[in-house]
XYZ file of C-alpha atoms in Angstrom:
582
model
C -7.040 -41.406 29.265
C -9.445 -40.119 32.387
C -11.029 -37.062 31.405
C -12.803 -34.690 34.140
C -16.040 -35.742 33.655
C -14.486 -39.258 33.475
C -12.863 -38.505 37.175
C -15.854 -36.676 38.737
C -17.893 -39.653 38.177
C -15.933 -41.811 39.959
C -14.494 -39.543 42.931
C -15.702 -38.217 45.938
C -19.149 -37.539 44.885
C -20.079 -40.768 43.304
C -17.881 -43.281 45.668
C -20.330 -46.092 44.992
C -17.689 -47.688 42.365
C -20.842 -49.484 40.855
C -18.923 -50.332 37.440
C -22.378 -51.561 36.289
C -21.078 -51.614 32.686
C -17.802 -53.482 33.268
C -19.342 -56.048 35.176
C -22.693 -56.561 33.174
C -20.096 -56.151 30.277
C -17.667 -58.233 31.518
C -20.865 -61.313 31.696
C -21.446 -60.810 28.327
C -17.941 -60.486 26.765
C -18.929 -63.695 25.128
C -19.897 -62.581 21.206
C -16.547 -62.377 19.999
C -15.879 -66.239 20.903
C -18.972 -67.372 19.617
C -18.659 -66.171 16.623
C -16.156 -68.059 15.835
C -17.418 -71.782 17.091
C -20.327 -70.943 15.231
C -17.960 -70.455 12.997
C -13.394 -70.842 12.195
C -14.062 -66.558 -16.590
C -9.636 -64.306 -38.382
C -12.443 -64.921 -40.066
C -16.461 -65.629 -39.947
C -16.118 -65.974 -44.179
C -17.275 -69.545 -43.575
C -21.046 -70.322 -44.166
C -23.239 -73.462 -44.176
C -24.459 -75.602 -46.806
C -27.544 -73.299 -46.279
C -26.502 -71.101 -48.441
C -25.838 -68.354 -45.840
C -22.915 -66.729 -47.564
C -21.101 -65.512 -44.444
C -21.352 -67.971 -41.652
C -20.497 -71.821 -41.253
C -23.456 -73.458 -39.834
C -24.787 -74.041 -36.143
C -18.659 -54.606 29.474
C -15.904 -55.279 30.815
C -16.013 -51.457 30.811
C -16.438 -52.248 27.255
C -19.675 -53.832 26.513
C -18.083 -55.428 23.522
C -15.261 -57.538 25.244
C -17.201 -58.566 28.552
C -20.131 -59.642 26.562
C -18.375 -61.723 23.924
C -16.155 -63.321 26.372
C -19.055 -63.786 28.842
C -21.107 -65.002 25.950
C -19.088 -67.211 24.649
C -15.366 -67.704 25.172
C -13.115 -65.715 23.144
C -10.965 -68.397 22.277
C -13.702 -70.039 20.529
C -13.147 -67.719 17.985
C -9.840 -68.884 16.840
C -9.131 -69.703 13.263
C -9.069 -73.781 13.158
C -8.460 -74.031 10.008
C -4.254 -73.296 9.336
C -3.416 -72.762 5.195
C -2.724 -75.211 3.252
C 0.610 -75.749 2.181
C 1.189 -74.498 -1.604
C 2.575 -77.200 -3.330
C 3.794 -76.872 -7.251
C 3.665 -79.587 -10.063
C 4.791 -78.901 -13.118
C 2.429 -79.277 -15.986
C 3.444 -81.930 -17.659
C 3.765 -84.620 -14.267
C 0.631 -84.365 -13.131
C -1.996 -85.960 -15.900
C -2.527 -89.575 -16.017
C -1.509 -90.834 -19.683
C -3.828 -91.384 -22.062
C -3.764 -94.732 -24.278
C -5.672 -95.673 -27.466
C -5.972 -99.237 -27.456
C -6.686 -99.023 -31.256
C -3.083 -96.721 -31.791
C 0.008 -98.517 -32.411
C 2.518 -98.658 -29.442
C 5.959 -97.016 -30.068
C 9.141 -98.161 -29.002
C 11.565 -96.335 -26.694
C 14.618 -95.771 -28.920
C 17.967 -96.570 -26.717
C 20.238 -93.588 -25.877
C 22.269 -92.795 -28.926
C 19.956 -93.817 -31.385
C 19.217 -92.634 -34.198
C 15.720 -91.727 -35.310
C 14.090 -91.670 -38.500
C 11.887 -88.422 -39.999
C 9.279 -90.541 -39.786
C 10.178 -91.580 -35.746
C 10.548 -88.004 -34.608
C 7.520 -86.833 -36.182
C 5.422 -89.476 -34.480
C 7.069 -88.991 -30.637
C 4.811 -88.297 -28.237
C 6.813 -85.914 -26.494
C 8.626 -82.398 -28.368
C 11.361 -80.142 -27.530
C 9.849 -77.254 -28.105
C 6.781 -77.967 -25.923
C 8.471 -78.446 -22.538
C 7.183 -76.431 -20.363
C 4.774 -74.659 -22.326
C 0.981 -73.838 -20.922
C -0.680 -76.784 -23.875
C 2.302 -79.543 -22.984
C -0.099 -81.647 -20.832
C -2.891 -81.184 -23.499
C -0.140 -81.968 -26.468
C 1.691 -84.800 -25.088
C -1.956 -86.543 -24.095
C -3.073 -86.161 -27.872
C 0.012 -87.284 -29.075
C 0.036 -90.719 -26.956
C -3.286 -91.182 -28.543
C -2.281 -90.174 -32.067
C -5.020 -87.423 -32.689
C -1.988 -85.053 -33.445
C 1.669 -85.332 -34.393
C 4.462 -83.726 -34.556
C 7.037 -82.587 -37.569
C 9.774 -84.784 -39.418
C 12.683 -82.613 -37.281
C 11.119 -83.487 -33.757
C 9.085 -80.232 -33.137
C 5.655 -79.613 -32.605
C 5.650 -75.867 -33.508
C 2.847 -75.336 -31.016
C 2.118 -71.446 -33.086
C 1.384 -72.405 -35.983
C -2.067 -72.473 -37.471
C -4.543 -75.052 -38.623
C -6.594 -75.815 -41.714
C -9.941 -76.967 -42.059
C -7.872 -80.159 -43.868
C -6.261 -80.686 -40.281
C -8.473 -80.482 -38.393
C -10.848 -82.717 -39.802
C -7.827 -85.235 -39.472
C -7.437 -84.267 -36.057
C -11.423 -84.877 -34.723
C -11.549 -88.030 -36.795
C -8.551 -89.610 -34.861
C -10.139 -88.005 -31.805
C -13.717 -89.295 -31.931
C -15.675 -92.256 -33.165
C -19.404 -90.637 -33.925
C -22.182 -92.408 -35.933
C -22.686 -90.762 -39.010
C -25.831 -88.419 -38.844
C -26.078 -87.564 -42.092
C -25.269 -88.533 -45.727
C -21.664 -87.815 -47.162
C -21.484 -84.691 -49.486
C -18.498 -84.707 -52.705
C -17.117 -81.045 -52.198
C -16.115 -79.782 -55.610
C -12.333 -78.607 -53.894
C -11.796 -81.870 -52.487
C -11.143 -84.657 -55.015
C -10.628 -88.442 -53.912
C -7.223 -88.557 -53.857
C -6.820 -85.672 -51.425
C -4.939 -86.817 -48.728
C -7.659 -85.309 -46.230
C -10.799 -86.840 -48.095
C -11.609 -89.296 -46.038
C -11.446 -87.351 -42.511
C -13.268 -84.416 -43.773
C -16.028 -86.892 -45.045
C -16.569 -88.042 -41.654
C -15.949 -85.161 -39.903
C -19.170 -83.720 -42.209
C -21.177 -87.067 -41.523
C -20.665 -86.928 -37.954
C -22.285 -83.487 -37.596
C -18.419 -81.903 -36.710
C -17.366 -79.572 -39.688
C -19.184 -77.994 -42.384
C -19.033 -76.709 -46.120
C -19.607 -73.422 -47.658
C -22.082 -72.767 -50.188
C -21.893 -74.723 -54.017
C -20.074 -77.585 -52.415
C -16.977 -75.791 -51.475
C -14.828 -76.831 -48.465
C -11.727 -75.012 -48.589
C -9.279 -77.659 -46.928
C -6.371 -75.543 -46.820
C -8.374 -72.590 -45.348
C -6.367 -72.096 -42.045
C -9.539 -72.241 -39.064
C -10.297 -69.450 -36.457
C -11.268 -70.517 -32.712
C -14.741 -69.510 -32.796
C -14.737 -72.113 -35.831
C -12.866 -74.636 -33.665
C -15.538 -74.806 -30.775
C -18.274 -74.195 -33.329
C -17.489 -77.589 -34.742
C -17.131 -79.178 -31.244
C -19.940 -78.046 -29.813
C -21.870 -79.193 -32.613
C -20.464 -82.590 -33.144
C -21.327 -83.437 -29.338
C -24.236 -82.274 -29.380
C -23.757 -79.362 -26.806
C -26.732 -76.930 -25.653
C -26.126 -73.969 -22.682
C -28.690 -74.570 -19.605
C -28.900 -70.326 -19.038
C -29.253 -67.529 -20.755
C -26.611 -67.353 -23.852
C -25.742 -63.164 -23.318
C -25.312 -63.844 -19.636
C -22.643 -66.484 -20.167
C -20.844 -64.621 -22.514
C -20.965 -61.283 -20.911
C -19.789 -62.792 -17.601
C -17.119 -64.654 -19.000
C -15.544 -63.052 -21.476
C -13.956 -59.030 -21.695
C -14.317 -59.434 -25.842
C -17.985 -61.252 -25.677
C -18.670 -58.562 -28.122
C -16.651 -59.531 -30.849
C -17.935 -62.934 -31.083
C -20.337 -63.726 -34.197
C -24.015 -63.571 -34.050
C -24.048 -67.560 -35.257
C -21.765 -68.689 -32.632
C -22.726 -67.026 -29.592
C -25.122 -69.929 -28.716
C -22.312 -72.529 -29.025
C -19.947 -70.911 -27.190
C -22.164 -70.291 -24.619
C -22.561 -73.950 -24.599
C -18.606 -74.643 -24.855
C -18.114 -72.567 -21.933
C -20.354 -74.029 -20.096
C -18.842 -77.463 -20.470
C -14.800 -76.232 -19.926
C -14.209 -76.867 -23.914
C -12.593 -73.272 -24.230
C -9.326 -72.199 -22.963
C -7.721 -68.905 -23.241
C -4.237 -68.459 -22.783
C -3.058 -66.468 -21.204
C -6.257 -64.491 -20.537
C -8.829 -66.983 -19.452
C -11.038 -63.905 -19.969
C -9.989 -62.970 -23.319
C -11.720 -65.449 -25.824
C -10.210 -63.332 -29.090
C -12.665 -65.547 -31.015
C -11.727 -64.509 -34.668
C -8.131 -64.761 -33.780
C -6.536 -67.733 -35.738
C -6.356 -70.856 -33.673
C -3.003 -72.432 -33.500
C -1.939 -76.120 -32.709
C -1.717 -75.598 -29.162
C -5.233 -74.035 -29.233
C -6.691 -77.042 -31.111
C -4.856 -79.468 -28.944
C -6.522 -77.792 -25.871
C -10.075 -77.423 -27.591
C -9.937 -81.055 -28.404
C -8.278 -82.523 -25.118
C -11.505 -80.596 -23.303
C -14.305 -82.011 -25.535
C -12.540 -85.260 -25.045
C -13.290 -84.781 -21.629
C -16.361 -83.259 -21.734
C -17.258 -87.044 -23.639
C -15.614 -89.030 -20.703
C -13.163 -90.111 -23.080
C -10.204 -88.789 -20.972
C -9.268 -87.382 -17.671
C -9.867 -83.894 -16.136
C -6.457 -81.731 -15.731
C -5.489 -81.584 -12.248
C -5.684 -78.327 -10.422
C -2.467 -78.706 -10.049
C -1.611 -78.383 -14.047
C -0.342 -75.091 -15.126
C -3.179 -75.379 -18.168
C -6.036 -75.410 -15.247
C -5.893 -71.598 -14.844
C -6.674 -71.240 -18.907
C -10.017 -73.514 -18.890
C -12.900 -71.282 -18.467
C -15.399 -72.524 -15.917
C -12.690 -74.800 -14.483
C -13.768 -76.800 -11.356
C -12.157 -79.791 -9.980
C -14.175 -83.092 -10.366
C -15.011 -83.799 -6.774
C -13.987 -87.166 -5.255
C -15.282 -88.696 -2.547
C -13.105 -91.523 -0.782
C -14.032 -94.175 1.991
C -13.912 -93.029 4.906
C -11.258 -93.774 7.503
C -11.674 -96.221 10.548
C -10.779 -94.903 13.739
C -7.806 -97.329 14.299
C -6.830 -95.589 10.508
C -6.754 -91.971 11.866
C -4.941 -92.816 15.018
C -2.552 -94.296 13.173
C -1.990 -91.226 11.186
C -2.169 -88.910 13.789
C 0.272 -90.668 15.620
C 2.343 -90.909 12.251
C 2.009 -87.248 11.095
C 1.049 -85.850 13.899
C -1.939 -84.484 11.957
C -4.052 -81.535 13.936
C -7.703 -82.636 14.864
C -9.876 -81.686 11.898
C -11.243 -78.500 12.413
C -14.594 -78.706 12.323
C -14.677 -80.642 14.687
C -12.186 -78.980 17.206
C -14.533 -76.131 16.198
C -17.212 -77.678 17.748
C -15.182 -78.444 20.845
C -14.225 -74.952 21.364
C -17.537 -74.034 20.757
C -18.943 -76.231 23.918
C -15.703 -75.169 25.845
C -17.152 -71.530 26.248
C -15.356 -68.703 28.015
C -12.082 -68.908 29.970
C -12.746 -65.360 30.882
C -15.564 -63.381 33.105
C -15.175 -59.571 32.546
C -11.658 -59.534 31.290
C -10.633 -59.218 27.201
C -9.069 -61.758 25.271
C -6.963 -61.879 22.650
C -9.497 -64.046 20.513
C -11.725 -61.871 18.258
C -14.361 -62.013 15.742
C -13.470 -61.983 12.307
C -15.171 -61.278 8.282
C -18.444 -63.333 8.505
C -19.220 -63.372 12.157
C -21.411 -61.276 14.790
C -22.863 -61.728 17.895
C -25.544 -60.686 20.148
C -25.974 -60.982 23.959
C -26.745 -59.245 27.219
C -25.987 -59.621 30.945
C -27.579 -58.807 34.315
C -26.057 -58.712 37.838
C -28.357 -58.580 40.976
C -26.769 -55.099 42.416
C -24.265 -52.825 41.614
C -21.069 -51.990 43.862
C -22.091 -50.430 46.822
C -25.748 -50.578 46.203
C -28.718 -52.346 46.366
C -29.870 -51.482 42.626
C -30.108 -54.570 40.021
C -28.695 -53.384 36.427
C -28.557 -55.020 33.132
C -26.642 -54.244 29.618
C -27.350 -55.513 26.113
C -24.840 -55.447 23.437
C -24.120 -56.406 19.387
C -20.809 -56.881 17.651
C -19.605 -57.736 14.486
C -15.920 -58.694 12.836
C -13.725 -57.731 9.663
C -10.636 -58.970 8.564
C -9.104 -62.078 9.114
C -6.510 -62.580 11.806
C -4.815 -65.507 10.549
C -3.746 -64.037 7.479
C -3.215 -59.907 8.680
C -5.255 -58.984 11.306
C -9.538 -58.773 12.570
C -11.293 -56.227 13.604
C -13.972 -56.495 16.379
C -16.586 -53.773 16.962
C -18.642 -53.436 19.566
C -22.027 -51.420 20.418
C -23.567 -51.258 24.031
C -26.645 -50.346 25.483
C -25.974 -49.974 29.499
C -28.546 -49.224 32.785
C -31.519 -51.414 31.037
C -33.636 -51.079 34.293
C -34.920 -47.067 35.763
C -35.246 -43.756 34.447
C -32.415 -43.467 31.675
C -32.643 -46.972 30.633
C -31.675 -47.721 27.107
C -30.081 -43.999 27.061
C -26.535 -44.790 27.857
C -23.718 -46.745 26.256
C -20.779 -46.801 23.929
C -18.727 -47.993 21.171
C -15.726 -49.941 21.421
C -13.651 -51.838 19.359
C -10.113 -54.489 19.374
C -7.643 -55.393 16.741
C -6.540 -59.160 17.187
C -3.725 -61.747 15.206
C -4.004 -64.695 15.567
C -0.417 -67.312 15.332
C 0.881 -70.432 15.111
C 0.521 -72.542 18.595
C -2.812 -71.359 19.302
C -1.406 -67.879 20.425
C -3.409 -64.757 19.815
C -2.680 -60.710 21.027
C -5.020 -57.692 20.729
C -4.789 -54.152 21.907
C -8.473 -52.390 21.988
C -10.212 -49.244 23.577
C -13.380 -49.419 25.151
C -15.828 -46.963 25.026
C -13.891 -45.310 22.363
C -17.246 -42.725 21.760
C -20.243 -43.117 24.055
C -23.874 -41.686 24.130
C -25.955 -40.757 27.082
C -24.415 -40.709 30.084
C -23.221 -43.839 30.606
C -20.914 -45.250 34.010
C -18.152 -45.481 34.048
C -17.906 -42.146 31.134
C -14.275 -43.025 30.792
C -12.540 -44.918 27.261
C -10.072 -47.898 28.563
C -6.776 -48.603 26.211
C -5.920 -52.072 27.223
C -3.334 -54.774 25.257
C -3.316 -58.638 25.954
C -1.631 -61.985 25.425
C -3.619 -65.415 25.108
C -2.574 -68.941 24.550
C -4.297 -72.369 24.979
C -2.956 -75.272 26.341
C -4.002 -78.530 25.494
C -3.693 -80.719 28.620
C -1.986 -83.869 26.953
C -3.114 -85.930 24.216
C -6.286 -87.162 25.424
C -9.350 -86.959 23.760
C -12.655 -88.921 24.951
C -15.836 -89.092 23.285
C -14.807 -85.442 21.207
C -13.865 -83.905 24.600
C -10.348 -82.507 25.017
C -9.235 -80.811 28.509
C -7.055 -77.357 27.944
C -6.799 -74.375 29.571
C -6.755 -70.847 28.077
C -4.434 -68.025 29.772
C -4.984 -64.666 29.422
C -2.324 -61.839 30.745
C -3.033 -57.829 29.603
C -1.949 -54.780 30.903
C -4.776 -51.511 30.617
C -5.745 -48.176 32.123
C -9.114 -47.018 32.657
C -11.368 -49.377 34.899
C -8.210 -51.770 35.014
C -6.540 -49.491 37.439
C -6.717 -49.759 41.099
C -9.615 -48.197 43.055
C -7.360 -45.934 45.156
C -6.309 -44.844 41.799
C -9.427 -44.358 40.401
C -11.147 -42.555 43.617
C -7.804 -39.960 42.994
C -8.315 -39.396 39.390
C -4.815 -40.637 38.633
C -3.966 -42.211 35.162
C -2.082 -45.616 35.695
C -1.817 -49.066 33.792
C -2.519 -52.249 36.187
C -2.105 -55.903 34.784
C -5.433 -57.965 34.523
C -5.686 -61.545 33.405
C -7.673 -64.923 33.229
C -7.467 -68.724 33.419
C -9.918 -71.114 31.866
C -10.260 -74.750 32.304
C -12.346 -76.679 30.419
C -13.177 -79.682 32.923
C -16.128 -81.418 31.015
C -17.342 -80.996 27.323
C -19.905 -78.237 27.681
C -18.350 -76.449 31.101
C -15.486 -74.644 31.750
C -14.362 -72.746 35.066
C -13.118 -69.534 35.068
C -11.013 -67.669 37.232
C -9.952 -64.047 36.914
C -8.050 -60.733 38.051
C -10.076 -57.830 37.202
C -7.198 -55.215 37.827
C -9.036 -54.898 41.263
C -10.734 -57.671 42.772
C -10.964 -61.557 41.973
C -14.003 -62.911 39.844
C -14.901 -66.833 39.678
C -17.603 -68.686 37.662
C -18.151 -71.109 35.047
C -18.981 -71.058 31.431
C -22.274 -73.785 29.651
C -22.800 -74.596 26.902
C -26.266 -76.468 26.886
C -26.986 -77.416 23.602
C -24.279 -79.423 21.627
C -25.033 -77.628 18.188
C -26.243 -74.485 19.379
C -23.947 -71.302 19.650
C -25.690 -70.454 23.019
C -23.053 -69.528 25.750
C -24.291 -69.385 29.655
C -21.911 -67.861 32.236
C -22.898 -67.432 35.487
C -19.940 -65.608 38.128
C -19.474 -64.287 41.341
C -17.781 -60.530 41.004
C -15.494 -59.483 43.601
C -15.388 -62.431 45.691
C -12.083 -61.398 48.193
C -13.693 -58.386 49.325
C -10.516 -55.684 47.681
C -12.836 -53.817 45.553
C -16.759 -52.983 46.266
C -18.612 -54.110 49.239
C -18.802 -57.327 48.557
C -19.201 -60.594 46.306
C -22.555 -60.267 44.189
C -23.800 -62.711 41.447
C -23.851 -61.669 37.668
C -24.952 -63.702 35.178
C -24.458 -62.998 30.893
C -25.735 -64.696 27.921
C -24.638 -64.927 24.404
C -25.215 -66.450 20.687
C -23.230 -66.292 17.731
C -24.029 -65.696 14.160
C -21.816 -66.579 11.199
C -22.675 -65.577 7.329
């Protein structure tokens, strides 16, 4: 842990002890907490009436720990924000029921009776739809009568749809003006039992004929065809570019047909298609099947504010491309209200704004690591200056620049730090070194690292020497009181480490040890805390600011060595920090 050139530099010849690293290190240890306040996707035979034949239409030692703790207060970098708890619905509980006012109501039958053909196939729930990925979208249609089911109960949610049905389906489902005149298709007499839905579903702009008058009612209806028709009858345009949808949605964007990429750009766009079970896969030629229909048509409905958006929650959210929540917005609570629950639930303060306290807490250590780290998304800057170094008269400074990875809630963060040391003389800027901790963050506001500083160096920075240190932290709130945003707690720290954490008479003998080290910060007003540490060799004292409420701009002045066991003397140091999250 002490190499030679590591020993020489701190024995006989060089007795001064100056440590000008770990202390200006130490004042700037603040980036790491910082950081965190700051912070914490069949067939195309069809074709208009256009007569297109083929297509329907439309330094603490390490300058990384002492400045981000000196900077800022590594416990400001905690995670505030615990997961949520996962909570599973089933599908088919979570969507408000729908109700046509215009349908007829049915009648619960009483256990044990019997039902009629006729009965089962218009239930609104079927046995072989529980459970299934389409049984919110089913059961929804079915309480508004767009769809039914079959004389023996069953749905048979696989089975295909003809042009016939489906007309049947988006005239129950919609009620469009007519944009156009009525046409007589040659395969669809009067006294077809689908005339008079796929009459509408023409004059509404919805469906299509082929060329020579020719419907084809019992033609059974692709997907593409599906939202084709959809995306027509409402009237649906994309707001981007129609390849970039498609290619960024869909794996098979390829095999969709030339006439309906434009519409199914525009379906996407409004969550009209859903893929099951790929939400990527749109298999657009692929023939579209009862559930498929029921989905496509449950969508547009809601697309047309004629029902309600699927929950999150619902099984069938994971199959709507595009899906996003509808946001809601409710009235805010009163204070008296949140006490209340608080006191109730014994809910956590809400973490932005216990961010923000943490944030104007600052340190609760001076040159000594935490356990709190930076994490993915945050960095810091900062430097630090102390008037002399031990055992001379010769003012030094140090500059530093971290950054985080990881996230310690969840496995662990990574904190790396680079240091620039002796900023005043001859070899300034020329010496400093690399260092870096691994942190995990718990439950309880407990946190432990183990780190090395000056794990590579450059130049010939003092000390020359890595450190391997490991250490404990925990915050303790001091009772339930909160005024005006400001809760009192104080932040322990206890580590054990080698390196410039060992005692001098081990140091001046070149002798590898471990020595314990540790810190306590109280936070005594909203933007001050005081700090008081052990170094591993002498006692440091001094206080953390925060001066502006909503700036990440940590202040800690500190007296180094203030009982006289290490050095020649107490001497003032002084760091500064600011955080960056992105």
């Amino acid at each position: 842990m002490t190499p030679a050139t590591g020993r020489s530099r701190v024995s006989a010849s060089n007795k001064k002890l100056r440590y000008r690293v770990h202390i200006l290190l130490s004042s700037m240890f603040l980036g790491s907490t910082i950081l965190y306040a700051a912070a914490s996707l069949a067939t195309t035979g069809a074709s208009s009436t256009n007569g297109n034949a083929s297509v329907p239409a439309k330094g603490s030692g390490s300058m990384g720990d002492a400045l981000l703790k000196t900077m800022l207060g590594a416990e400001a970098l905690r995670s505030n924000n615990p997961p949520a708890p996962s909570t599973a619905t089933p599908a088919n509980s979570s969507l408000p029921a729908i109700s046509n006012p215009a349908a007829p109501r049915r009648s619960l039958q009483q256990p044990g009776a019997v039902r009629t053909p006729s009965q089962l196939a218009q239930a609104s729930t079927f046995p072989d739809v529980q459970g299934s990925w389409a049984q919110t979208f089913i059961e929804a249609l079915a309480q508004r009568d767009v769809i039914v089911g079959f004389p023996d109960g069953s749905f048979r949610p696989d089975e295909p749809v003809t042009r016939a049905q489906f007309a049947a389906m988006i005239r129950k489902a919609f009620q469009r003006p007519a944009t156009r005149q009525a046409v007589d298709f040659v395969d669809v007499p009067a006294n077809y039992w689908g005339y008079t839905a796929i009459q509408e579903a023409y004059r509404t702009g919805f469906l299509e004929g082929y060329p020579n008058r020719v419907f084809q009612p019992n033609q059974n209806i692709p997907r593409v065809q599906v939202l084709v028709s959809l995306v027509s009858g409402l009237n649906l345009n994309p707001t981007a570019d129609t390849a970039s949808i498609l290619n960024s949605l869909f794996q098979d964007a390829g095999s969709i047909p030339d006439y309906a990429r434009t519409s199914i750009a525009a379906a996407a766009q409004n969550q009209l298609v859903v893929n099951y079970p790929d939400v990527a896969l749109l298999n657009p030629n692929q023939l579209a099947t009862r559930a498929d229909v029921a989905a496509f048509i449950y969508q547009a409905l809601v697309n047309a504010g004629q029902a309600p958006q699927i929950p999150p929650t619902d099984v069938a959210a994971r199959y709507v491309v595009g899906y996003e929540p509808v946001a809601t917005t409710p009235p805010p609570l009163t204070a008296e209200q949140v006490a209340a629950l608080r006191q109730q639930y014994r809910l956590p303060a809400p973490p932005i704004v216990e961010q923000l306290r943490r944030l104007i807490g600052g340190n609760s250590s001076i040159t000594t690591p935490t356990a709190f780290g930076a994490d993915r998304g945050q960095a810091f800057i900062g430097g630090g200056f102390q008037e002399r170094t031990r055992n001379t008269n010769r003012a030094d400074g140090v500059i530093a620049a971290g950054i985080g990875l990881g996230d310690a809630r969840k496995t662990v963060g990574v904190e790396g730090v680079i240091s620039i040391y002796d900023l005043f003389g001859d070899d300034s800027f020329e010496d400093g070194g690399i260092s870096f901790k691994i942190h995990r963050q718990f439950a309880n506001d407990i946190a432990v690292a183990v780190g090395v500083e000056n794990i590579e160096t450059f130049g010939n920075p003092d000390p020359g020497y890595s450190t391997v240190y490991g250490v404990v932290s925990k915050v303790f709130p001091l009772g339930s009181r909160t005024t005006a945003g400001f809760s009192p707690s104080v932040t322990a720290s206890v580590g054990l480490g080698g390196g410039r954490f060992r005692s001098v008479p081990d140091i001046e003998a070149g002798r590898d040890s471990v020595n314990p080290f540790g810190s306590i910060g109280v936070r005594v007003a909203q933007p001050i805390s005081v700090i008081a540490e052990w170094s591993g060799q002498d006692l440091n004292v001094g206080a953390s600011i925060a001066p502006f409420q909503n700036i990440p701009l940590i202040i800690t002045p500190a007296l180094a060595d203030v009982t006289g066991n290490a050095g020649d003397g107490a001497r003032f140091i002084l760091g500064v920090g600011y955080g960056i999250t992105f």
